[in-house]
């Protein structure tokens, strides 16, 4: 089964990769004759939001909002025609992958296809409901599936939103694995996952502290001190800020040669129960909290009717 949330039938194999780049295969043959990057983005949009039908007027405005309505609708028709031809081939069955439902368009919910984004998200979701080695195995699988950011080189607003959402899931998986291997005293693997996280998100100061502790636990205090220096330089360059007091305290402790705890307490785990349908809002709050910790004040208002989960 190719990365995706759906088993493939032998008769029709559509494989779509959106993480790390746009790639589509049909029956093992790469499809490249797409009308334009707009058409590729439209296909990706229909796949990422495959759980719903999209009004033509919304799609036209989203992808060709700079044009008048008639021209936008014409562009949408041309893009859909080119997608159907590219995906289904000259001998394909019309509507095999892209459905028109009245004035709306959607990706066929029962089409035979595989999507890397779907399998990545489903693997993360499965990990949330397991524990121990099974959880770590699933998170390792999810990290393997994440070949890079969603659709690099695409600049539509919806792409940026989904990029951030998927990247945050990936970073949380790395944190969870670093925590798992730390608890099991497998410091080499814990260090590897923590460094991989910081290579993508270098402002996460708690991970710098965790690495300082992990290096010290392996007996490499030089690396631990160098990690502080790296953290200090990054914060100064990107935020014009200094490390938090707890980071400075750990640095001074290392300088004194004081003993380090048996396991770092800095690595947060994924929540046992996810915020269903509120992932983007939670990600936004987490990012804002990072900036608040470095002295950049924020005002946040959480609104909603009674019982929607504001307190949680």
PDB file of C-alpha atoms in Angstrom:
ATOM      1  CA  UNK A   1       0.000   0.000   0.000  1.00  0.00           C
ATOM      2  CA  UNK A   2       1.374   3.384  -1.014  1.00  0.00           C
ATOM      3  CA  UNK A   3       1.262   6.129   1.667  1.00  0.00           C
ATOM      4  CA  UNK A   4      -2.402   7.017   2.012  1.00  0.00           C
ATOM      5  CA  UNK A   5      -5.551   6.158   3.819  1.00  0.00           C
ATOM      6  CA  UNK A   6      -7.053   3.807   1.251  1.00  0.00           C
ATOM      7  CA  UNK A   7      -6.129   0.366  -0.037  1.00  0.00           C
ATOM      8  CA  UNK A   8      -5.514   0.235  -3.753  1.00  0.00           C
ATOM      9  CA  UNK A   9      -7.234  -2.111  -6.134  1.00  0.00           C
ATOM     10  CA  UNK A  10      -5.060  -3.808  -8.754  1.00  0.00           C
ATOM     11  CA  UNK A  11      -7.095  -2.219 -11.540  1.00  0.00           C
ATOM     12  CA  UNK A  12      -6.463   1.421 -10.658  1.00  0.00           C
ATOM     13  CA  UNK A  13      -3.453   2.747  -8.825  1.00  0.00           C
ATOM     14  CA  UNK A  14      -3.327   6.488  -8.326  1.00  0.00           C
ATOM     15  CA  UNK A  15      -0.531   7.507  -6.003  1.00  0.00           C
ATOM     16  CA  UNK A  16      -0.165  11.079  -4.819  1.00  0.00           C
ATOM     17  CA  UNK A  17       2.705  12.561  -2.850  1.00  0.00           C
ATOM     18  CA  UNK A  18       2.317  16.090  -1.492  1.00  0.00           C
ATOM     19  CA  UNK A  19       4.865  16.033   1.343  1.00  0.00           C
ATOM     20  CA  UNK A  20       8.231  17.218   0.098  1.00  0.00           C
ATOM     21  CA  UNK A  21       6.962  17.874  -3.415  1.00  0.00           C
ATOM     22  CA  UNK A  22       4.125  17.241  -5.841  1.00  0.00           C
ATOM     23  CA  UNK A  23       4.236  13.811  -7.463  1.00  0.00           C
ATOM     24  CA  UNK A  24       1.445  11.756  -9.002  1.00  0.00           C
ATOM     25  CA  UNK A  25       1.641   8.238 -10.447  1.00  0.00           C
ATOM     26  CA  UNK A  26      -0.956   6.147 -12.222  1.00  0.00           C
ATOM     27  CA  UNK A  27      -0.176   2.452 -12.490  1.00  0.00           C
ATOM     28  CA  UNK A  28       3.437   3.162 -11.650  1.00  0.00           C
ATOM     29  CA  UNK A  29       3.887   5.814 -14.353  1.00  0.00           C
ATOM     30  CA  UNK A  30       4.605   9.395 -13.312  1.00  0.00           C
ATOM     31  CA  UNK A  31       2.014  11.932 -14.494  1.00  0.00           C
ATOM     32  CA  UNK A  32       3.544  15.220 -15.584  1.00  0.00           C
ATOM     33  CA  UNK A  33       1.154  16.666 -18.184  1.00  0.00           C
ATOM     34  CA  UNK A  34      -0.731  18.947 -15.836  1.00  0.00           C
ATOM     35  CA  UNK A  35      -2.265  22.108 -17.244  1.00  0.00           C
ATOM     36  CA  UNK A  36      -0.501  24.413 -14.757  1.00  0.00           C
ATOM     37  CA  UNK A  37       0.666  24.688 -11.172  1.00  0.00           C
ATOM     38  CA  UNK A  38      -2.803  26.078 -10.405  1.00  0.00           C
ATOM     39  CA  UNK A  39      -4.272  22.785 -11.598  1.00  0.00           C
ATOM     40  CA  UNK A  40      -1.822  20.886  -9.399  1.00  0.00           C
ATOM     41  CA  UNK A  41      -2.746  23.048  -6.428  1.00  0.00           C
ATOM     42  CA  UNK A  42      -6.434  22.492  -7.154  1.00  0.00           C
ATOM     43  CA  UNK A  43      -5.914  18.720  -7.171  1.00  0.00           C
ATOM     44  CA  UNK A  44      -3.965  18.911  -3.916  1.00  0.00           C
ATOM     45  CA  UNK A  45      -6.727  21.033  -2.359  1.00  0.00           C
ATOM     46  CA  UNK A  46      -9.425  18.542  -3.358  1.00  0.00           C
ATOM     47  CA  UNK A  47      -7.338  15.722  -1.868  1.00  0.00           C
ATOM     48  CA  UNK A  48      -6.406  17.430   1.388  1.00  0.00           C
ATOM     49  CA  UNK A  49     -10.037  18.472   1.923  1.00  0.00           C
ATOM     50  CA  UNK A  50     -11.414  15.264   0.451  1.00  0.00           C
ATOM     51  CA  UNK A  51     -14.084  14.899   3.127  1.00  0.00           C
ATOM     52  CA  UNK A  52     -16.361  17.520   1.572  1.00  0.00           C
ATOM     53  CA  UNK A  53     -17.769  18.919  -1.665  1.00  0.00           C
ATOM     54  CA  UNK A  54     -16.594  22.392  -2.725  1.00  0.00           C
ATOM     55  CA  UNK A  55     -18.880  24.880  -4.485  1.00  0.00           C
ATOM     56  CA  UNK A  56     -17.519  25.909  -7.870  1.00  0.00           C
ATOM     57  CA  UNK A  57     -17.883  29.558  -6.928  1.00  0.00           C
ATOM     58  CA  UNK A  58     -15.638  29.033  -3.897  1.00  0.00           C
ATOM     59  CA  UNK A  59     -12.970  27.188  -5.888  1.00  0.00           C
ATOM     60  CA  UNK A  60     -13.015  29.795  -8.642  1.00  0.00           C
ATOM     61  CA  UNK A  61     -12.595  32.628  -6.155  1.00  0.00           C
ATOM     62  CA  UNK A  62      -9.925  30.773  -4.173  1.00  0.00           C
ATOM     63  CA  UNK A  63      -7.682  29.951  -7.112  1.00  0.00           C
ATOM     64  CA  UNK A  64      -8.514  32.714  -9.611  1.00  0.00           C
ATOM     65  CA  UNK A  65      -9.739  35.494  -7.383  1.00  0.00           C
ATOM     66  CA  UNK A  66      -7.749  38.056  -9.347  1.00  0.00           C
ATOM     67  CA  UNK A  67      -9.978  37.467 -12.390  1.00  0.00           C
ATOM     68  CA  UNK A  68     -13.591  38.460 -12.932  1.00  0.00           C
ATOM     69  CA  UNK A  69     -16.189  35.793 -12.127  1.00  0.00           C
ATOM     70  CA  UNK A  70     -16.723  34.617 -15.709  1.00  0.00           C
ATOM     71  CA  UNK A  71     -12.994  34.239 -16.364  1.00  0.00           C
ATOM     72  CA  UNK A  72     -12.460  32.519 -12.990  1.00  0.00           C
ATOM     73  CA  UNK A  73     -15.201  29.988 -13.751  1.00  0.00           C
ATOM     74  CA  UNK A  74     -13.708  29.333 -17.192  1.00  0.00           C
ATOM     75  CA  UNK A  75     -10.275  28.777 -15.660  1.00  0.00           C
ATOM     76  CA  UNK A  76     -11.794  26.351 -13.184  1.00  0.00           C
ATOM     77  CA  UNK A  77     -13.500  24.372 -15.965  1.00  0.00           C
ATOM     78  CA  UNK A  78     -10.246  24.169 -17.911  1.00  0.00           C
ATOM     79  CA  UNK A  79      -8.303  23.047 -14.862  1.00  0.00           C
ATOM     80  CA  UNK A  80     -10.855  20.372 -13.972  1.00  0.00           C
ATOM     81  CA  UNK A  81     -10.880  19.095 -17.547  1.00  0.00           C
ATOM     82  CA  UNK A  82      -7.096  18.863 -17.587  1.00  0.00           C
ATOM     83  CA  UNK A  83      -7.065  17.074 -14.221  1.00  0.00           C
ATOM     84  CA  UNK A  84      -9.604  14.509 -15.345  1.00  0.00           C
ATOM     85  CA  UNK A  85      -7.656  13.850 -18.519  1.00  0.00           C
ATOM     86  CA  UNK A  86      -4.339  13.575 -16.638  1.00  0.00           C
ATOM     87  CA  UNK A  87      -5.649  11.353 -13.838  1.00  0.00           C
ATOM     88  CA  UNK A  88      -8.020   9.103 -15.728  1.00  0.00           C
ATOM     89  CA  UNK A  89      -6.170   8.871 -19.026  1.00  0.00           C
ATOM     90  CA  UNK A  90      -7.703   8.678 -22.503  1.00  0.00           C
ATOM     91  CA  UNK A  91      -9.370   5.340 -21.712  1.00  0.00           C
ATOM     92  CA  UNK A  92     -10.390   6.248 -18.177  1.00  0.00           C
ATOM     93  CA  UNK A  93     -13.878   6.345 -16.781  1.00  0.00           C
ATOM     94  CA  UNK A  94     -15.221   9.891 -16.421  1.00  0.00           C
ATOM     95  CA  UNK A  95     -15.632  10.790 -12.752  1.00  0.00           C
ATOM     96  CA  UNK A  96     -13.338   8.064 -11.494  1.00  0.00           C
ATOM     97  CA  UNK A  97     -11.429  10.539  -9.312  1.00  0.00           C
ATOM     98  CA  UNK A  98     -13.069  13.967  -9.626  1.00  0.00           C
ATOM     99  CA  UNK A  99     -16.810  14.207  -9.111  1.00  0.00           C
ATOM    100  CA  UNK A 100     -19.159  17.012 -10.023  1.00  0.00           C
ATOM    101  CA  UNK A 101     -22.166  17.152  -7.720  1.00  0.00           C
ATOM    102  CA  UNK A 102     -24.498  19.844  -8.977  1.00  0.00           C
ATOM    103  CA  UNK A 103     -22.594  23.091  -8.622  1.00  0.00           C
ATOM    104  CA  UNK A 104     -19.944  21.508  -6.389  1.00  0.00           C
ATOM    105  CA  UNK A 105     -16.750  19.514  -6.978  1.00  0.00           C
ATOM    106  CA  UNK A 106     -15.022  16.934  -4.807  1.00  0.00           C
ATOM    107  CA  UNK A 107     -12.493  14.140  -4.951  1.00  0.00           C
ATOM    108  CA  UNK A 108     -14.248  10.799  -5.300  1.00  0.00           C
ATOM    109  CA  UNK A 109     -14.607   9.432  -1.743  1.00  0.00           C
ATOM    110  CA  UNK A 110     -14.532   5.831  -3.015  1.00  0.00           C
ATOM    111  CA  UNK A 111     -11.846   6.247  -5.632  1.00  0.00           C
ATOM    112  CA  UNK A 112      -8.847   3.920  -5.541  1.00  0.00           C
ATOM    113  CA  UNK A 113      -5.965   6.139  -4.572  1.00  0.00           C
ATOM    114  CA  UNK A 114      -3.195   6.579  -2.029  1.00  0.00           C
ATOM    115  CA  UNK A 115      -2.244   9.867  -0.413  1.00  0.00           C
ATOM    116  CA  UNK A 116       0.827  10.384   1.751  1.00  0.00           C
ATOM    117  CA  UNK A 117      -0.802  13.191   3.761  1.00  0.00           C
ATOM    118  CA  UNK A 118      -3.672  10.885   4.708  1.00  0.00           C
ATOM    119  CA  UNK A 119      -1.421   8.086   5.934  1.00  0.00           C
ATOM    120  CA  UNK A 120       0.780  10.526   7.852  1.00  0.00           C
ATOM    121  CA  UNK A 121      -2.213  12.018   9.686  1.00  0.00           C
ATOM    122  CA  UNK A 122      -3.810   8.619  10.307  1.00  0.00           C
ATOM    123  CA  UNK A 123      -0.556   7.207  11.675  1.00  0.00           C
ATOM    124  CA  UNK A 124      -0.231  10.126  14.095  1.00  0.00           C
ATOM    125  CA  UNK A 125      -3.858   9.632  15.127  1.00  0.00           C
ATOM    126  CA  UNK A 126      -3.272   5.916  15.732  1.00  0.00           C
ATOM    127  CA  UNK A 127      -0.243   6.716  17.889  1.00  0.00           C
ATOM    128  CA  UNK A 128      -2.374   8.907  20.137  1.00  0.00           C
ATOM    129  CA  UNK A 129      -4.431   5.863  21.103  1.00  0.00           C
ATOM    130  CA  UNK A 130      -1.516   3.550  21.923  1.00  0.00           C
ATOM    131  CA  UNK A 131       1.357   3.533  24.382  1.00  0.00           C
ATOM    132  CA  UNK A 132       4.878   2.236  24.883  1.00  0.00           C
ATOM    133  CA  UNK A 133       6.766   0.563  22.074  1.00  0.00           C
ATOM    134  CA  UNK A 134       3.718   0.377  19.808  1.00  0.00           C
ATOM    135  CA  UNK A 135       3.332   4.136  20.075  1.00  0.00           C
ATOM    136  CA  UNK A 136       7.009   4.686  19.316  1.00  0.00           C
ATOM    137  CA  UNK A 137       6.787   2.369  16.299  1.00  0.00           C
ATOM    138  CA  UNK A 138       3.860   4.328  14.880  1.00  0.00           C
ATOM    139  CA  UNK A 139       5.613   7.652  15.456  1.00  0.00           C
ATOM    140  CA  UNK A 140       8.727   6.343  13.720  1.00  0.00           C
ATOM    141  CA  UNK A 141       6.527   5.373  10.780  1.00  0.00           C
ATOM    142  CA  UNK A 142       4.933   8.822  10.708  1.00  0.00           C
ATOM    143  CA  UNK A 143       8.326  10.515  10.667  1.00  0.00           C
ATOM    144  CA  UNK A 144       9.400   8.299   7.767  1.00  0.00           C
ATOM    145  CA  UNK A 145       6.275   9.303   5.844  1.00  0.00           C
ATOM    146  CA  UNK A 146       7.005  13.004   6.305  1.00  0.00           C
ATOM    147  CA  UNK A 147       9.313  13.658   3.349  1.00  0.00           C
ATOM    148  CA  UNK A 148       9.219  17.426   3.817  1.00  0.00           C
ATOM    149  CA  UNK A 149       6.807  20.326   4.016  1.00  0.00           C
ATOM    150  CA  UNK A 150       3.555  20.178   2.109  1.00  0.00           C
ATOM    151  CA  UNK A 151       3.923  21.383  -1.497  1.00  0.00           C
ATOM    152  CA  UNK A 152       7.155  23.387  -1.303  1.00  0.00           C
ATOM    153  CA  UNK A 153       7.192  26.034  -4.002  1.00  0.00           C
ATOM    154  CA  UNK A 154       3.411  26.507  -3.893  1.00  0.00           C
ATOM    155  CA  UNK A 155       2.318  29.859  -2.473  1.00  0.00           C
ATOM    156  CA  UNK A 156      -1.443  29.633  -2.077  1.00  0.00           C
ATOM    157  CA  UNK A 157      -2.774  30.745   1.313  1.00  0.00           C
ATOM    158  CA  UNK A 158      -4.385  27.373   1.996  1.00  0.00           C
ATOM    159  CA  UNK A 159      -1.031  25.667   1.439  1.00  0.00           C
ATOM    160  CA  UNK A 160       0.662  27.791   4.104  1.00  0.00           C
ATOM    161  CA  UNK A 161      -2.082  26.926   6.613  1.00  0.00           C
ATOM    162  CA  UNK A 162      -1.788  23.202   5.985  1.00  0.00           C
ATOM    163  CA  UNK A 163       2.009  23.341   5.916  1.00  0.00           C
ATOM    164  CA  UNK A 164       2.004  24.730   9.436  1.00  0.00           C
ATOM    165  CA  UNK A 165      -0.523  22.170  10.648  1.00  0.00           C
ATOM    166  CA  UNK A 166       1.359  19.168   9.246  1.00  0.00           C
ATOM    167  CA  UNK A 167       4.753  20.482  10.294  1.00  0.00           C
ATOM    168  CA  UNK A 168       3.491  20.865  13.865  1.00  0.00           C
ATOM    169  CA  UNK A 169       2.286  17.246  13.874  1.00  0.00           C
ATOM    170  CA  UNK A 170       5.739  16.208  12.667  1.00  0.00           C
ATOM    171  CA  UNK A 171       7.501  18.251  15.349  1.00  0.00           C
ATOM    172  CA  UNK A 172       5.240  16.837  18.049  1.00  0.00           C
ATOM    173  CA  UNK A 173       6.088  13.321  16.861  1.00  0.00           C
ATOM    174  CA  UNK A 174       9.801  14.126  17.138  1.00  0.00           C
ATOM    175  CA  UNK A 175       9.266  15.468  20.660  1.00  0.00           C
ATOM    176  CA  UNK A 176       7.383  12.354  21.641  1.00  0.00           C
ATOM    177  CA  UNK A 177      10.138  10.089  20.331  1.00  0.00           C
ATOM    178  CA  UNK A 178      12.817  12.115  22.088  1.00  0.00           C
ATOM    179  CA  UNK A 179      10.825  11.738  25.314  1.00  0.00           C
ATOM    180  CA  UNK A 180      10.325   8.009  24.743  1.00  0.00           C
ATOM    181  CA  UNK A 181      14.009   7.248  24.212  1.00  0.00           C
ATOM    182  CA  UNK A 182      14.997   9.521  27.094  1.00  0.00           C
ATOM    183  CA  UNK A 183      12.762   7.574  29.462  1.00  0.00           C
ATOM    184  CA  UNK A 184      14.373   4.345  28.257  1.00  0.00           C
ATOM    185  CA  UNK A 185      17.883   5.762  28.765  1.00  0.00           C
ATOM    186  CA  UNK A 186      18.586   5.451  25.049  1.00  0.00           C
ATOM    187  CA  UNK A 187      20.254   8.834  24.956  1.00  0.00           C
ATOM    188  CA  UNK A 188      21.815   8.446  21.510  1.00  0.00           C
ATOM    189  CA  UNK A 189      18.400   8.102  19.850  1.00  0.00           C
ATOM    190  CA  UNK A 190      16.914  10.815  22.042  1.00  0.00           C
ATOM    191  CA  UNK A 191      19.681  13.199  20.981  1.00  0.00           C
ATOM    192  CA  UNK A 192      19.175  12.342  17.318  1.00  0.00           C
ATOM    193  CA  UNK A 193      15.433  13.116  17.409  1.00  0.00           C
ATOM    194  CA  UNK A 194      15.951  16.308  19.424  1.00  0.00           C
ATOM    195  CA  UNK A 195      18.573  17.552  16.969  1.00  0.00           C
ATOM    196  CA  UNK A 196      16.306  16.734  14.032  1.00  0.00           C
ATOM    197  CA  UNK A 197      13.545  18.787  15.635  1.00  0.00           C
ATOM    198  CA  UNK A 198      15.819  21.763  16.239  1.00  0.00           C
ATOM    199  CA  UNK A 199      17.067  21.662  12.657  1.00  0.00           C
ATOM    200  CA  UNK A 200      13.494  22.495  11.620  1.00  0.00           C
ATOM    201  CA  UNK A 201      12.292  24.572  14.575  1.00  0.00           C
ATOM    202  CA  UNK A 202      15.395  26.080  16.245  1.00  0.00           C
ATOM    203  CA  UNK A 203      13.496  28.442  18.572  1.00  0.00           C
ATOM    204  CA  UNK A 204      12.156  25.670  20.821  1.00  0.00           C
ATOM    205  CA  UNK A 205      14.257  26.491  23.838  1.00  0.00           C
ATOM    206  CA  UNK A 206      12.991  23.598  25.948  1.00  0.00           C
ATOM    207  CA  UNK A 207      14.548  21.240  23.398  1.00  0.00           C
ATOM    208  CA  UNK A 208      17.874  23.051  23.669  1.00  0.00           C
ATOM    209  CA  UNK A 209      17.716  22.474  27.433  1.00  0.00           C
ATOM    210  CA  UNK A 210      16.807  18.836  26.916  1.00  0.00           C
ATOM    211  CA  UNK A 211      19.805  18.403  24.616  1.00  0.00           C
ATOM    212  CA  UNK A 212      22.097  20.064  27.163  1.00  0.00           C
ATOM    213  CA  UNK A 213      20.937  17.526  29.752  1.00  0.00           C
ATOM    214  CA  UNK A 214      21.170  14.592  27.359  1.00  0.00           C
ATOM    215  CA  UNK A 215      24.729  15.456  26.336  1.00  0.00           C
ATOM    216  CA  UNK A 216      25.684  15.780  29.999  1.00  0.00           C
ATOM    217  CA  UNK A 217      24.165  12.384  30.778  1.00  0.00           C
ATOM    218  CA  UNK A 218      26.343  10.825  28.065  1.00  0.00           C
ATOM    219  CA  UNK A 219      29.386  12.412  29.667  1.00  0.00           C
ATOM    220  CA  UNK A 220      29.889  15.002  26.923  1.00  0.00           C
ATOM    221  CA  UNK A 221      29.752  18.250  28.887  1.00  0.00           C
ATOM    222  CA  UNK A 222      31.591  20.066  26.099  1.00  0.00           C
ATOM    223  CA  UNK A 223      28.724  19.334  23.720  1.00  0.00           C
ATOM    224  CA  UNK A 224      26.240  20.363  26.426  1.00  0.00           C
ATOM    225  CA  UNK A 225      27.957  23.738  26.823  1.00  0.00           C
ATOM    226  CA  UNK A 226      28.161  24.177  23.057  1.00  0.00           C
ATOM    227  CA  UNK A 227      24.419  23.538  22.876  1.00  0.00           C
ATOM    228  CA  UNK A 228      23.834  26.477  25.204  1.00  0.00           C
ATOM    229  CA  UNK A 229      26.039  28.666  23.023  1.00  0.00           C
ATOM    230  CA  UNK A 230      24.047  27.600  19.957  1.00  0.00           C
ATOM    231  CA  UNK A 231      20.767  28.315  21.722  1.00  0.00           C
ATOM    232  CA  UNK A 232      21.982  31.731  22.879  1.00  0.00           C
ATOM    233  CA  UNK A 233      23.100  32.697  19.373  1.00  0.00           C
ATOM    234  CA  UNK A 234      19.837  31.602  17.739  1.00  0.00           C
ATOM    235  CA  UNK A 235      17.673  33.501  20.230  1.00  0.00           C
ATOM    236  CA  UNK A 236      19.794  36.628  19.827  1.00  0.00           C
ATOM    237  CA  UNK A 237      19.742  36.458  16.028  1.00  0.00           C
ATOM    238  CA  UNK A 238      16.094  35.633  15.533  1.00  0.00           C
ATOM    239  CA  UNK A 239      14.346  37.217  18.529  1.00  0.00           C
ATOM    240  CA  UNK A 240      16.914  39.643  19.965  1.00  0.00           C
ATOM    241  CA  UNK A 241      16.368  37.781  23.233  1.00  0.00           C
ATOM    242  CA  UNK A 242      18.463  35.964  25.829  1.00  0.00           C
ATOM    243  CA  UNK A 243      17.861  32.430  27.110  1.00  0.00           C
ATOM    244  CA  UNK A 244      15.254  31.935  29.803  1.00  0.00           C
ATOM    245  CA  UNK A 245      16.414  31.865  33.445  1.00  0.00           C
ATOM    246  CA  UNK A 246      16.028  28.078  33.657  1.00  0.00           C
ATOM    247  CA  UNK A 247      18.279  27.658  30.614  1.00  0.00           C
ATOM    248  CA  UNK A 248      20.892  29.955  32.106  1.00  0.00           C
ATOM    249  CA  UNK A 249      20.664  28.087  35.418  1.00  0.00           C
ATOM    250  CA  UNK A 250      21.306  24.773  33.676  1.00  0.00           C
ATOM    251  CA  UNK A 251      24.299  26.303  31.870  1.00  0.00           C
ATOM    252  CA  UNK A 252      25.809  27.498  35.170  1.00  0.00           C
ATOM    253  CA  UNK A 253      25.209  24.077  36.673  1.00  0.00           C
ATOM    254  CA  UNK A 254      27.115  22.491  33.802  1.00  0.00           C
ATOM    255  CA  UNK A 255      29.963  24.978  34.228  1.00  0.00           C
ATOM    256  CA  UNK A 256      30.233  24.017  37.908  1.00  0.00           C
ATOM    257  CA  UNK A 257      30.286  20.342  37.026  1.00  0.00           C
ATOM    258  CA  UNK A 258      27.223  19.700  39.178  1.00  0.00           C
ATOM    259  CA  UNK A 259      25.424  16.364  38.680  1.00  0.00           C
ATOM    260  CA  UNK A 260      22.567  16.245  36.177  1.00  0.00           C
ATOM    261  CA  UNK A 261      19.235  14.528  36.821  1.00  0.00           C
ATOM    262  CA  UNK A 262      18.840  10.969  35.574  1.00  0.00           C
ATOM    263  CA  UNK A 263      16.416  12.053  32.834  1.00  0.00           C
ATOM    264  CA  UNK A 264      15.526  15.453  31.398  1.00  0.00           C
ATOM    265  CA  UNK A 265      12.069  16.756  32.277  1.00  0.00           C
ATOM    266  CA  UNK A 266      11.960  19.181  29.399  1.00  0.00           C
ATOM    267  CA  UNK A 267      10.369  17.112  26.644  1.00  0.00           C
ATOM    268  CA  UNK A 268       6.560  17.364  26.551  1.00  0.00           C
ATOM    269  CA  UNK A 269       4.531  14.469  25.220  1.00  0.00           C
ATOM    270  CA  UNK A 270       1.633  14.477  22.826  1.00  0.00           C
ATOM    271  CA  UNK A 271      -1.664  14.865  24.691  1.00  0.00           C
ATOM    272  CA  UNK A 272      -3.365  11.582  25.522  1.00  0.00           C
ATOM    273  CA  UNK A 273      -6.640  12.975  24.176  1.00  0.00           C
ATOM    274  CA  UNK A 274      -6.324  15.248  21.099  1.00  0.00           C
ATOM    275  CA  UNK A 275      -8.314  18.413  20.573  1.00  0.00           C
ATOM    276  CA  UNK A 276     -10.611  17.125  17.857  1.00  0.00           C
ATOM    277  CA  UNK A 277     -11.203  19.773  15.206  1.00  0.00           C
ATOM    278  CA  UNK A 278      -9.082  22.385  17.009  1.00  0.00           C
ATOM    279  CA  UNK A 279      -5.588  21.422  15.851  1.00  0.00           C
ATOM    280  CA  UNK A 280      -4.851  24.711  14.087  1.00  0.00           C
ATOM    281  CA  UNK A 281      -6.053  26.812  17.007  1.00  0.00           C
ATOM    282  CA  UNK A 282      -3.937  24.767  19.413  1.00  0.00           C
ATOM    283  CA  UNK A 283      -0.901  25.107  17.150  1.00  0.00           C
ATOM    284  CA  UNK A 284      -1.391  28.882  17.058  1.00  0.00           C
ATOM    285  CA  UNK A 285      -1.536  29.055  20.853  1.00  0.00           C
ATOM    286  CA  UNK A 286       1.628  26.966  21.153  1.00  0.00           C
ATOM    287  CA  UNK A 287       3.536  29.225  18.762  1.00  0.00           C
ATOM    288  CA  UNK A 288       2.347  32.356  20.552  1.00  0.00           C
ATOM    289  CA  UNK A 289       3.402  30.876  23.884  1.00  0.00           C
ATOM    290  CA  UNK A 290       6.926  30.434  22.512  1.00  0.00           C
ATOM    291  CA  UNK A 291       7.112  34.146  21.694  1.00  0.00           C
ATOM    292  CA  UNK A 292       5.612  35.148  25.068  1.00  0.00           C
ATOM    293  CA  UNK A 293       8.336  33.216  26.875  1.00  0.00           C
ATOM    294  CA  UNK A 294      10.864  35.485  25.202  1.00  0.00           C
ATOM    295  CA  UNK A 295       9.241  38.719  26.225  1.00  0.00           C
ATOM    296  CA  UNK A 296       7.033  39.400  23.210  1.00  0.00           C
ATOM    297  CA  UNK A 297       3.623  40.092  24.733  1.00  0.00           C
ATOM    298  CA  UNK A 298       0.457  38.783  23.111  1.00  0.00           C
ATOM    299  CA  UNK A 299      -3.274  39.257  23.649  1.00  0.00           C
ATOM    300  CA  UNK A 300      -5.400  36.217  22.848  1.00  0.00           C
ATOM    301  CA  UNK A 301      -9.181  35.986  22.893  1.00  0.00           C
ATOM    302  CA  UNK A 302     -10.892  32.584  22.867  1.00  0.00           C
ATOM    303  CA  UNK A 303     -14.559  32.798  21.981  1.00  0.00           C
ATOM    304  CA  UNK A 304     -17.392  30.389  21.493  1.00  0.00           C
ATOM    305  CA  UNK A 305     -20.736  29.233  22.786  1.00  0.00           C
ATOM    306  CA  UNK A 306     -21.172  27.486  26.113  1.00  0.00           C
ATOM    307  CA  UNK A 307     -19.875  23.936  26.060  1.00  0.00           C
ATOM    308  CA  UNK A 308     -17.591  24.159  23.002  1.00  0.00           C
ATOM    309  CA  UNK A 309     -14.409  23.557  25.043  1.00  0.00           C
ATOM    310  CA  UNK A 310     -13.036  27.022  25.817  1.00  0.00           C
ATOM    311  CA  UNK A 311     -11.833  25.994  29.266  1.00  0.00           C
ATOM    312  CA  UNK A 312     -10.047  22.925  27.922  1.00  0.00           C
TER     313      UNK A 312
END
